[in-house]
Amino acid sequence: MAETTDKELRELFAAANGNIEADVLAEMNSILRLHSIDAQELWYKWESYSIKMGSDDMKLNLDTARALKKDVQDTLERDNRTKSHGLNTNKRGGATPRNVSSNGDVFGILDGLSTPRPGASKINGSTKRKPLQTPSMSRIKAEPGSSPPTFKTPHKPGEEGTATVAAFNERMNAGQTVELLNDQLAAPEPPIAPYGEPRIKLVANSDIKKLSYKTMAMKSSEASEILDDRIDEFMGLVQEHHKLDDSAFGSAASKSINELVAVGRVASDSSEGRLNASSLVLETSRRMGGGLRIPLKMDSVPGFQFFPGQIVALKGINTSGEDFRVSEILEIPLLKAAASTPAGLEAHVQRLKGGPDAMDDDSEPTPLNILLGAGPYTTDDNLDFEPLHALCSQAADSYADALILTGPFLDTDHPLIASGDFDLPEEAMTEPDTVTMSTVFKYLISPVFNQLVGSNPHITIILVPSVKDAISKHVSWPQEPFARKDLGLPKSVKIIGNPMTLSLNEINLGISSQDILSELRQEEVTGGKPKDAAVLARLPRYLIEQRNFFPLFPPANRETLPKTGTKSGIPAGAMIDTSYLKLGEIINVRPDLLIIPSALPPFAKVVESVLVVNPGYLSKRRAAGTYGKMTIYPASMTEDERNAGVMVSHKLFNRARVEIMRI
């Protein structure tokens, strides 16, 4: 058990220190024992402590480990004092319960009302309401695209409970490369002028219209059928891949003396608590096993890696009728790799040279320059969106071909958005009664996109919504694009669904703003020697093997996710609509590029020939974050491939230089 804990600590804290010393490891184990927490929770506390100290690259050594231990202890004592104080105040008799919203008035800005704040003056026993005031912002007017915003929204750094937020213009190591993939590929110099026409052809491979379903109308029967059909679908895939007869399959829940193959969904025997090796059960389909669940015994398997909701094919036997003893885990077949015709690839290469007018040009095509960013886009103490301005400045200065941004843009977990206590520019308040969150987006976010397009007219800007976006009426995942009406966005901005599969020229791109990697990391269980020892390679593989952008079921309890800066501190969660999970599937082929933003350490890795990128968050709420920069060289073909007339694999992972950089 101690070896397992030490291994998990080394794996989790590898980003903070490549090799943990024995005395540091002993100190970390001491924290685990004293506070009865697991290694994952300790890692979250380390991340929180690092951000609070304003350091993005704090090293884990004996001094910082002891400082962390003291911080955890101080936090515990402070919480205990708060609880004790709350118990004493609740002993008063005759007090009338009050209905107080823990999150503040999220919709106060929609109806022109403002929420009473702590410390507001009272007249005749009632709280004086402060009328909604407009932000006094006049930033981004006629400024060049690379200029930082001059307007600063009011914030209250001295409020009780407000953590220290590092000023964006005082951030350390701006522009530093955190991770680099394919460093053998050169980073070309940016062009001296913007391109004369767009160099990216955008095609949607998913049906966006299907994402516009009616939310909050899920029926248990529909959800059950979707989950059941997924098991039967995978059974067909396994049968075809392994060339098995129908007689080879059976129900893991039925008593038998013969070994069989059972396909089902991994689940836990308890609705509470984290999945572990002792609580593993296999949920069968109604067609094969009557929907029954049977405990799994994994003693004969050298290694496994499971998570709730994972569809697996297991070979084993159930002689007692009480459990299914697994002898082998069968491989789930992968989707085929993305490919194009030689003529199609040649057309995209020509586009990089400047289009049809450059047919006689023998010059080498210029690589694509794509920037990736993920929300939140501003720190918790203001709505200045300085990180977003800085990223758009990079896109303007380097004449980027594409800027891909995932939400949230107006984050419901942002303290100011949640409370509605912020200002708007004067020009937004011509009609205060009609102010909505779209107005907030139009005056706080849209101007930076208009500036960018003014500097780089043919850039392609892609926005992906999040279930935490305050401007989106569609709060379930899978999620339709938010309406662009009244947002004041330029035509170059394309709003897509969440998740979505696109083609950028020949590149097959899969993208989702949902942080599935963090939830998988929290919920997975491994045993023995798992197939992938590296966690950051293992997690994306789940998505590729399961052919889904969110294969976890049920989602992690939102109360176990990292706390936010709002009054309740509880994040929005996954908001999964089970009836429409098929809209979250990866369709037809494995993507060339998979963009999955996550709170986990940012990375760029090649997994099963798929280039997986987590650019990190542009703002870490209390400090500046990271973004991704991709340099994609044109596809190349041999003469045999060109003349054979067969489909040619894109092999993006060989010709894409990916940099994860501090903003």
CSV table of N, CA and C in Angstrom, one decimal, residues 205-207 335 501 508 547-549 582-591:
chain,number,residue,atom,x,y,z
A,205,ASN,N,-17.6,18.4,-39.9
A,205,ASN,CA,-17.9,16.9,-40.2
A,205,ASN,C,-19.0,16.4,-39.3
A,206,SER,N,-19.4,17.2,-38.3
A,206,SER,CA,-20.5,16.8,-37.4
A,206,SER,C,-21.8,17.6,-37.8
A,207,ASP,N,-22.9,17.1,-37.6
A,207,ASP,CA,-24.2,17.8,-37.9
A,207,ASP,C,-24.5,18.8,-36.7
A,335,LEU,N,-10.9,3.2,-34.4
A,335,LEU,CA,-11.3,3.8,-35.7
A,335,LEU,C,-10.1,3.9,-36.6
A,501,THR,N,-16.4,17.9,-34.6
A,501,THR,CA,-15.4,17.4,-35.5
A,501,THR,C,-15.4,18.2,-36.8
A,508,ASN,N,-8.1,16.6,-39.8
A,508,ASN,CA,-9.4,16.2,-39.1
A,508,ASN,C,-9.2,16.6,-37.7
A,547,ARG,N,-14.1,6.0,-28.4
A,547,ARG,CA,-14.8,6.7,-29.5
A,547,ARG,C,-15.7,7.8,-29.0
A,548,ASN,N,-15.4,8.4,-28.0
A,548,ASN,CA,-16.3,9.4,-27.4
A,548,ASN,C,-15.5,10.5,-26.7
A,549,PHE,N,-16.1,11.8,-26.8
A,549,PHE,CA,-15.4,12.9,-26.1
A,549,PHE,C,-15.6,12.9,-24.6
A,582,LYS,N,-24.8,10.2,-27.9
A,582,LYS,CA,-24.3,9.8,-29.2
A,582,LYS,C,-23.8,11.0,-30.0
A,583,LEU,N,-24.3,12.2,-29.7
A,583,LEU,CA,-23.8,13.4,-30.3
A,583,LEU,C,-22.4,13.7,-29.8
A,584,GLY,N,-21.9,13.0,-28.8
A,584,GLY,CA,-20.5,13.3,-28.3
A,584,GLY,C,-19.6,12.2,-28.8
A,585,GLU,N,-20.0,11.4,-29.8
A,585,GLU,CA,-19.1,10.4,-30.3
A,585,GLU,C,-18.1,10.9,-31.3
A,586,ILE,N,-16.9,10.3,-31.3
A,586,ILE,CA,-15.9,10.6,-32.4
A,586,ILE,C,-16.3,9.7,-33.6
A,587,ILE,N,-16.6,10.3,-34.7
A,587,ILE,CA,-17.2,9.6,-35.8
A,587,ILE,C,-16.3,9.3,-36.9
A,588,ASN,N,-16.5,8.2,-37.6
A,588,ASN,CA,-15.9,7.8,-38.9
A,588,ASN,C,-14.4,7.5,-38.7
A,589,VAL,N,-13.6,8.4,-38.4
A,589,VAL,CA,-12.1,8.2,-38.3
A,589,VAL,C,-11.5,8.8,-37.0
A,590,ARG,N,-10.4,8.3,-36.7
A,590,ARG,CA,-9.6,8.9,-35.6
A,590,ARG,C,-9.2,10.3,-36.1
A,591,PRO,N,-9.3,11.3,-35.2
A,591,PRO,CA,-8.9,12.7,-35.6
A,591,PRO,C,-7.4,12.7,-35.7
